[in-house]
CSV table of C-alpha atoms and ligand atoms in Angstrom, one decimal:
chain,number,residue,atom,x,y,z
O,2,MET,CA,5.2,28.2,223.4
O,3,ALA,CA,9.2,26.8,223.5
O,4,VAL,CA,10.5,23.5,225.3
O,5,ARG,CA,14.6,25.1,225.4
O,6,GLU,CA,17.7,22.5,225.0
O,7,VAL,CA,19.0,22.4,228.5
O,8,LEU,CA,22.5,23.3,229.3
O,9,LYS,CA,24.7,20.5,231.3
O,10,TYR,CA,27.7,21.4,232.7
O,11,PRO,CA,30.8,22.1,231.5
O,12,ASN,CA,29.5,24.6,229.2
O,13,ASP,CA,30.7,27.8,230.7
O,14,ILE,CA,27.6,29.5,230.3
O,15,LEU,CA,26.2,27.3,234.3
O,16,LYS,CA,29.8,29.1,235.7
O,17,GLN,CA,29.0,32.6,234.7
O,18,ASP,CA,26.6,36.0,236.7
O,19,SER,CA,23.4,36.5,235.6
O,20,ALA,CA,22.4,40.1,235.0
O,21,ASP,CA,19.3,41.9,236.7
O,22,VAL,CA,15.9,42.2,234.5
O,23,THR,CA,15.4,46.3,234.8
O,24,GLU,CA,12.4,46.2,232.2
O,25,LEU,CA,9.0,43.6,231.0
O,26,THR,CA,10.7,43.3,227.3
O,27,ASP,CA,8.9,40.7,225.3
O,28,ASP,CA,12.6,39.0,225.3
O,29,ILE,CA,12.1,38.8,228.7
O,30,LYS,CA,8.6,37.6,228.5
O,31,LYS,CA,9.5,35.0,226.1
O,32,ILE,CA,12.5,33.9,228.3
O,33,ILE,CA,9.4,33.4,231.5
O,34,GLN,CA,7.3,31.1,228.6
O,35,ASP,CA,10.4,29.1,227.8
O,36,LEU,CA,11.1,28.5,231.5
O,37,LYS,CA,7.8,26.7,231.7
O,38,ASP,CA,7.6,25.3,229.1
O,39,THR,CA,11.1,23.5,229.5
O,40,MET,CA,10.7,23.0,233.1
O,41,LEU,CA,7.0,21.5,233.0
O,42,ASP,CA,8.7,19.0,229.3
O,43,ALA,CA,11.2,17.7,231.5
O,44,GLY,CA,8.7,15.7,233.9
O,45,HIS,CA,11.0,15.5,236.8
O,46,SER,CA,11.7,18.8,237.3
O,47,THR,CA,10.9,21.4,239.9
O,48,GLY,CA,12.5,24.2,239.2
O,49,ILE,CA,14.7,25.7,236.3
O,50,ALA,CA,16.3,29.0,236.6
O,51,ALA,CA,17.3,31.2,233.4
O,52,PRO,CA,21.2,29.9,232.9
O,53,GLN,CA,20.0,27.2,232.2
O,54,ILE,CA,18.2,27.8,229.1
O,55,GLY,CA,21.7,30.0,227.8
O,56,GLU,CA,19.6,34.0,229.3
O,57,LEU,CA,21.9,35.1,231.9
O,58,LYS,CA,19.0,37.3,233.5
O,59,ARG,CA,18.1,36.8,236.8
O,60,ILE,CA,14.7,34.6,236.2
O,61,ILE,CA,13.9,31.7,238.0
O,62,THR,CA,10.5,29.4,237.7
O,63,ILE,CA,10.0,26.8,240.5
O,64,ASP,CA,7.0,25.3,241.0
O,65,ALA,CA,7.3,23.1,244.7
O,66,SER,CA,3.7,21.1,244.4
O,67,LEU,CA,5.1,19.4,241.6
O,68,ASN,CA,7.5,17.1,244.5
O,69,LYS,CA,4.2,15.2,245.5
O,70,LYS,CA,5.7,15.0,249.0
O,71,CYS,CA,6.0,18.5,249.6
O,72,LYS,CA,2.8,19.5,251.3
O,73,GLU,CA,3.0,23.0,251.9
O,74,ASN,CA,4.6,25.2,248.9
O,75,HIS,CA,2.9,27.9,246.5
O,76,GLY,CA,2.5,26.4,243.6
O,77,PHE,CA,4.3,27.9,240.5
O,78,MET,CA,5.9,31.4,241.1
O,79,VAL,CA,8.0,33.2,238.7
O,80,MET,CA,10.9,35.2,240.5
O,81,ILE,CA,12.5,37.8,238.8
O,82,ASN,CA,15.5,39.1,240.9
O,83,PRO,CA,15.2,36.6,243.9
O,84,GLU,CA,17.5,37.6,246.7
O,85,ILE,CA,17.2,35.9,250.0
O,86,ILE,CA,17.3,38.9,252.4
O,87,GLU,CA,17.0,36.2,255.8
O,88,HIS,CA,17.9,32.3,256.4
O,89,SER,CA,18.2,30.3,259.5
O,90,GLY,CA,18.6,26.7,260.8
O,91,THR,CA,20.0,23.9,258.3
O,92,ILE,CA,18.3,21.6,256.6
O,93,THR,CA,20.6,18.6,254.3
O,94,SER,CA,19.7,16.9,251.4
O,95,ARG,CA,20.3,15.1,247.9
O,96,GLU,CA,19.9,16.9,245.5
O,97,GLY,CA,20.2,16.5,241.6
O,98,CYS,CA,19.7,18.7,238.6
O,99,MET,CA,18.9,18.8,235.1
O,100,SER,CA,22.7,20.6,234.5
O,101,VAL,CA,24.6,18.2,236.1
O,102,PRO,CA,22.7,14.7,235.2
O,103,ASP,CA,25.1,12.3,236.3
O,104,PHE,CA,25.5,12.5,239.7
O,105,THR,CA,23.2,13.2,242.9
O,106,GLY,CA,25.1,15.6,245.6
O,107,ASN,CA,24.2,16.1,249.9
O,108,VAL,CA,24.2,19.7,250.0
O,109,THR,CA,23.1,21.6,253.3
O,110,ARG,CA,20.9,25.0,253.0
O,111,ALA,CA,18.8,27.4,255.3
O,112,GLU,CA,15.4,25.2,256.3
O,113,ARG,CA,13.7,28.4,255.8
O,114,ILE,CA,14.6,31.6,253.7
O,115,VAL,CA,12.9,35.1,253.0
O,116,VAL,CA,13.1,35.7,249.5
O,117,SER,CA,12.4,39.4,247.9
O,118,TYR,CA,11.7,39.3,244.1
O,119,LEU,CA,10.0,40.6,241.7
O,120,ASP,CA,6.5,38.5,239.8
O,121,GLU,CA,6.3,38.0,236.2
O,122,ASN,CA,4.2,41.8,235.8
O,123,MET,CA,7.4,43.2,237.9
O,124,GLN,CA,5.7,43.5,240.7
O,125,PRO,CA,8.0,43.3,244.0
O,126,ASN,CA,6.9,40.4,246.4
O,127,VAL,CA,8.3,38.9,249.9
O,128,LEU,CA,7.9,35.3,250.9
O,129,GLU,CA,8.9,33.2,254.2
O,130,THR,CA,8.7,29.3,253.2
O,131,SER,CA,10.6,26.6,254.5
O,132,GLY,CA,11.6,22.8,253.8
O,133,PHE,CA,11.9,21.9,250.5
O,134,GLU,CA,10.5,24.7,248.4
O,135,ALA,CA,13.2,27.2,250.1
O,136,VAL,CA,16.0,24.3,249.0
O,137,LEU,CA,14.4,24.6,245.8
O,138,ILE,CA,14.8,28.2,245.7
O,139,GLN,CA,18.7,28.0,246.9
O,140,HIS,CA,19.2,25.6,244.5
O,141,GLU,CA,17.2,27.9,241.7
O,142,THR,CA,18.6,31.4,242.6
O,143,ASP,CA,22.6,29.6,242.6
O,144,HIS,CA,22.2,29.0,239.2
O,145,LEU,CA,21.9,32.5,238.8
O,146,ASN,CA,25.2,33.6,240.6
O,147,GLY,CA,27.3,30.8,238.5
O,148,MET,CA,27.1,28.2,241.3
O,149,LEU,CA,25.9,24.7,240.7
O,150,PHE,CA,25.2,22.6,243.5
O,151,ILE,CA,28.1,20.3,242.7
O,152,ASP,CA,29.9,23.7,244.5
O,153,ARG,CA,28.4,23.1,247.6
O,154,VAL,CA,29.1,19.8,248.4
O,155,ILE,CA,31.2,19.5,250.9
O,156,SER,CA,34.4,17.2,249.2
O,157,LYS,CA,34.2,14.4,251.7
O,158,ARG,CA,33.9,10.9,249.9
O,159,THR,CA,30.2,10.8,251.0
O,160,ASP,CA,28.9,13.7,249.6
O,161,LEU,CA,28.6,12.8,245.5
O,162,PHE,CA,27.2,10.3,244.5
O,163,ARG,CA,27.3,8.8,240.7
O,164,ARG,CA,23.9,8.0,239.5
O,165,LYS,CA,23.6,4.6,237.9
O,166,LYS,CA,20.3,6.5,236.2
O,167,TYR,CA,18.2,9.5,235.5
O,168,GLN,CA,15.5,8.9,237.8
O,169,GLY,CA,12.3,10.8,238.5
O,170,ALA,CA,11.4,13.3,241.9
O,171,VAL,CA,10.6,10.8,244.5
C,30,MET,CA,32.0,1.5,221.6
C,31,ASN,CA,33.6,-1.5,221.5
C,32,LYS,CA,33.5,-4.0,224.6
C,33,GLN,CA,34.4,-2.3,227.9
C,34,TYR,CA,36.5,-4.6,230.7
C,35,TYR,CA,36.1,-4.0,234.2
C,36,TYR,CA,38.5,-4.0,237.0
C,37,ALA,CA,38.9,-3.3,240.6
C,38,LEU,CA,42.5,-2.4,241.3
C,39,SER,CA,43.0,-2.0,245.2
C,40,PHE,CA,46.3,-0.5,246.4
C,41,VAL,CA,47.3,0.1,250.2
C,42,ASN,CA,50.8,2.3,251.3
C,43,THR,CA,52.1,3.0,253.8
C,44,ASP,CA,54.1,6.0,252.3
C,45,SER,CA,51.4,8.3,250.7
C,46,LYS,CA,53.6,10.5,249.0
C,47,GLY,CA,53.5,11.2,245.4
C,48,ILE,CA,51.4,7.3,245.1
C,49,VAL,CA,48.3,9.1,243.9
C,50,ALA,CA,50.0,10.8,241.0
C,51,ALA,CA,52.1,7.1,240.8
C,52,THR,CA,49.2,5.2,240.8
C,53,THR,CA,46.9,7.2,237.8
C,54,LYS,CA,49.8,7.9,235.2
C,55,VAL,CA,50.7,3.8,235.7
C,56,LEU,CA,46.0,4.2,234.7
C,57,PHE,CA,47.1,7.2,231.8
C,58,ASP,CA,49.6,5.3,229.7
C,59,ASN,CA,47.9,1.9,229.4
C,60,GLY,CA,44.5,3.4,228.4
C,61,PHE,CA,42.3,2.8,231.3
C,62,ASN,CA,39.1,4.8,232.2
C,63,LEU,CA,38.4,5.9,235.6
C,64,ALA,CA,35.0,4.7,236.5
C,65,ASP,CA,35.1,5.5,239.9
C,66,SER,CA,37.3,5.6,243.0
C,67,SER,CA,37.6,6.3,246.9
C,68,SER,CA,41.1,6.8,248.4
C,69,THR,CA,41.4,7.5,252.1
C,70,LEU,CA,43.5,7.3,255.2
C,71,LEU,CA,43.1,4.4,257.2
C,72,GLN,CA,45.3,4.5,260.5
C,73,GLY,CA,48.1,5.9,258.2
C,74,ILE,CA,47.7,3.0,255.1
C,75,PHE,CA,46.7,4.9,252.3
C,76,SER,CA,44.1,2.7,250.6
C,77,MET,CA,43.4,3.1,246.8
C,78,ILE,CA,40.4,1.3,245.3
C,79,PHE,CA,40.0,2.5,241.4
C,80,ILE,CA,37.5,1.1,240.2
C,81,VAL,CA,38.5,1.4,235.4
C,82,THR,CA,37.6,0.7,232.6
C,83,ASN,CA,39.8,-0.9,229.2
C,84,ASP,CA,38.7,-2.0,226.0
C,85,LYS,CA,41.9,-4.5,226.3
C,86,ASP,CA,41.1,-7.9,228.0
C,87,TYR,CA,44.1,-8.3,230.2
C,88,GLN,CA,45.2,-11.0,232.8
C,89,GLU,CA,45.2,-9.9,236.6
C,90,GLN,CA,48.8,-10.3,236.7
C,91,GLU,CA,49.3,-8.5,233.3
C,92,ILE,CA,48.1,-5.9,235.0
C,93,LYS,CA,50.0,-6.1,238.4
C,94,ASP,CA,52.9,-6.3,236.3
C,95,MET,CA,52.2,-2.8,234.8
C,96,PHE,CA,52.3,-1.9,238.4
C,97,LYS,CA,56.0,-3.2,239.6
C,98,ASN,CA,57.6,0.2,240.3
C,99,VAL,CA,55.0,1.1,242.1
C,100,ARG,CA,55.8,1.2,245.8
C,101,SER,CA,52.1,-0.6,246.9
C,102,HIS,CA,50.6,-3.8,248.2
C,103,MET,CA,47.8,-4.7,246.0
C,104,GLU,CA,45.0,-6.7,244.5
C,105,VAL,CA,43.3,-7.1,241.1
C,106,PHE,CA,40.1,-8.0,240.6
C,107,LYS,CA,38.0,-8.8,236.9
C,108,PHE,CA,34.7,-8.8,236.0
C,109,ASP,CA,33.3,-8.9,232.6
C,110,LYS,CA,30.2,-6.8,232.5
C,111,LYS,CA,29.2,-3.5,234.7
C,112,PRO,CA,27.8,-4.3,238.3
C,113,GLU,CA,24.3,-3.9,239.0
C,114,ILE,CA,23.5,-1.2,241.2
C,115,LYS,CA,20.2,-2.4,243.0
C,116,ASP,CA,17.5,0.3,242.9
C,117,GLY,CA,15.6,1.7,246.3
C,118,ILE,CA,15.1,3.7,249.1
C,119,HIS,CA,17.9,5.0,250.9
C,120,TYR,CA,18.1,5.4,254.3
C,121,SER,CA,21.1,7.3,256.2
C,122,ILE,CA,22.4,5.4,259.7
C,123,SER,CA,24.7,6.4,262.0
C,124,VAL,CA,25.5,4.4,265.6
C,125,TYR,CA,27.8,4.8,268.1
C,126,GLY,CA,28.7,4.0,271.6
C,127,ALA,CA,31.5,2.7,274.1
C,128,ASP,CA,34.0,1.0,272.2
C,129,LYS,CA,34.0,-3.1,271.8
C,130,ALA,CA,34.1,-6.0,269.9
C,131,GLY,CA,31.4,-7.0,268.1
C,132,ILE,CA,29.3,-3.8,266.7
C,133,VAL,CA,30.4,-3.8,263.1
C,134,HIS,CA,29.2,-7.5,263.3
C,135,SER,CA,25.9,-7.1,265.4
C,136,ILE,CA,24.5,-4.4,263.6
C,137,THR,CA,25.5,-5.5,259.8
C,138,GLU,CA,24.1,-8.8,260.6
C,139,GLU,CA,20.9,-7.6,261.1
C,140,ILE,CA,20.9,-5.4,258.2
C,141,THR,CA,21.3,-8.4,255.6
C,142,LYS,CA,19.0,-10.6,258.2
C,143,ASN,CA,16.2,-7.6,256.7
C,144,ASN,CA,17.4,-8.0,253.2
C,145,LEU,CA,18.9,-4.3,253.1
C,146,ASN,CA,22.0,-3.9,251.1
C,147,ILE,CA,24.9,-2.0,252.1
C,148,ILE,CA,26.4,0.9,249.8
C,149,ASP,CA,28.7,2.5,252.1
C,150,LEU,CA,30.2,1.9,255.6
C,151,GLN,CA,32.5,3.8,257.6
C,152,THR,CA,33.8,3.7,261.0
C,153,LYS,CA,35.8,5.3,263.2
C,154,ILE,CA,37.1,5.2,266.8
C,155,THR,CA,37.7,8.3,269.0
C,156,GLY,CA,40.8,9.6,270.5
C,157,GLY,CA,39.8,10.0,274.0
C,158,SER,CA,39.1,8.0,276.7
C,159,PRO,CA,37.1,6.0,277.2
C,160,LYS,CA,36.8,5.4,273.1
C,161,VAL,CA,33.7,6.4,271.9
C,162,TYR,CA,33.0,3.9,268.3
C,163,ILE,CA,31.3,5.5,265.6
C,164,MET,CA,29.8,3.5,262.2
C,165,MET,CA,27.8,5.2,259.4
C,166,LEU,CA,26.0,3.3,256.9
C,167,GLU,CA,24.1,3.6,253.8
C,168,VAL,CA,21.3,1.4,253.4
C,169,VAL,CA,19.3,0.7,250.2
C,170,SER,CA,15.8,-1.1,251.2
C,171,SER,CA,13.6,-2.3,248.0
C,172,ASN,CA,11.0,-2.7,250.0
C,173,LYS,CA,9.3,1.1,251.4
C,174,ASN,CA,6.8,-1.2,253.1
C,175,ASN,CA,8.7,-2.7,255.8
C,176,GLU,CA,10.0,0.5,256.9
C,177,ASN,CA,9.4,0.2,260.8
C,178,ILE,CA,10.0,-3.3,261.0
C,179,TRP,CA,13.3,-3.2,260.0
C,180,GLN,CA,14.0,0.0,262.0
C,181,GLU,CA,12.3,-1.7,264.8
C,182,ALA,CA,14.3,-4.5,264.8
C,183,LEU,CA,18.2,-3.0,264.4
C,184,LYS,CA,17.2,-0.1,267.0
C,185,LYS,CA,16.5,-3.8,269.0
C,186,THR,CA,19.6,-4.7,268.3
C,187,ALA,CA,21.6,-1.4,269.0
C,188,LYS,CA,19.8,-1.2,272.5
C,189,GLU,CA,21.6,-5.1,273.4
C,190,ILE,CA,24.9,-3.6,272.5
C,191,ASN,CA,24.2,-0.5,274.4
C,192,THR,CA,24.5,1.6,271.3
C,193,GLN,CA,22.9,4.5,270.4
C,194,ILE,CA,21.5,4.6,266.9
C,195,ASN,CA,19.6,7.3,263.9
C,196,ILE,CA,17.8,6.0,261.1
C,197,LYS,CA,16.9,8.6,258.3
C,198,LYS,CA,15.7,8.5,254.9
C,199,ILE,CA,17.4,10.1,252.3
C,200,GLU,CA,15.1,12.7,250.5
C,201,PHE,CA,16.5,12.8,247.0
C,202,TYR,CA,15.3,16.1,245.2
C,203,GLU,CA,15.4,16.9,241.4
C,204,LEU,CA,15.8,20.8,241.2
L,314,ZN,ZN1,19.9,22.9,238.9
């Protein structure tokens, strides 16, 4: 059990590419546990990616059920080497991220995705999902490629918002 | 940290070339921190608003004097403490229709009657014929229980002035 510090931009690690996981070592198991602990400790968070705790490995943990308004979801999931292999539609939402705490931004993403990944036992899986859970997976997967939501904001003045305070999930 | 004074500076200029660089140089040279800003070209008039802070307590005229070599029409407004932003549920509203006088007034009056706060407003007129008027707003409601009432009221107002209206709640996702 370890709650790790969540790195914040402009920490350079957040802008780097993460490496594929090839083997389920003790180190990898520990990163998975730490991601889970750190995500739950944050209270308002629904997902986290390994670079956010300083580990440049392609691992994310998500739990869309932590967003009370998300009716259909797959609950807690560990995704190793996730890859979005199909996507369709568009959905715009205002995203907040623990690594960019002072802002929220309007981001347009795919409404429905198919993602391939390895589960926490390194077993290959494919998941099809849509809506909030799809947005969540795309946001976390972006972290593995050094992308933050602020990279996806379409630089119009209406798309980036300064937070008055860090607010909990609504 | 020392006490910070807040100043709102607005500039309008018909020639936008180099104006942002010249203006922000004066701000930088005088120790102002840029807290927020919005600048855009409105019908060929470059319009800038800066919210800046400084630990020095300036008179409004003193700040104007700093910009006397920057050719702009400017206003300065000073306020003692950081203005509060109201908390609540955010909605985006778009209204469009054939261009005619009074669209903004009718819609915003109804918004005010229903105790909503406008936090962003943009309007555009298309160049074609007939011209189409487009207004985009973001409003904040502190009351989540009267959503249907004010939305119906706004839709009715929009219909009376022959415009289309779309109201969408903005979902905040903590990821
Ligand atoms: Zn994030």
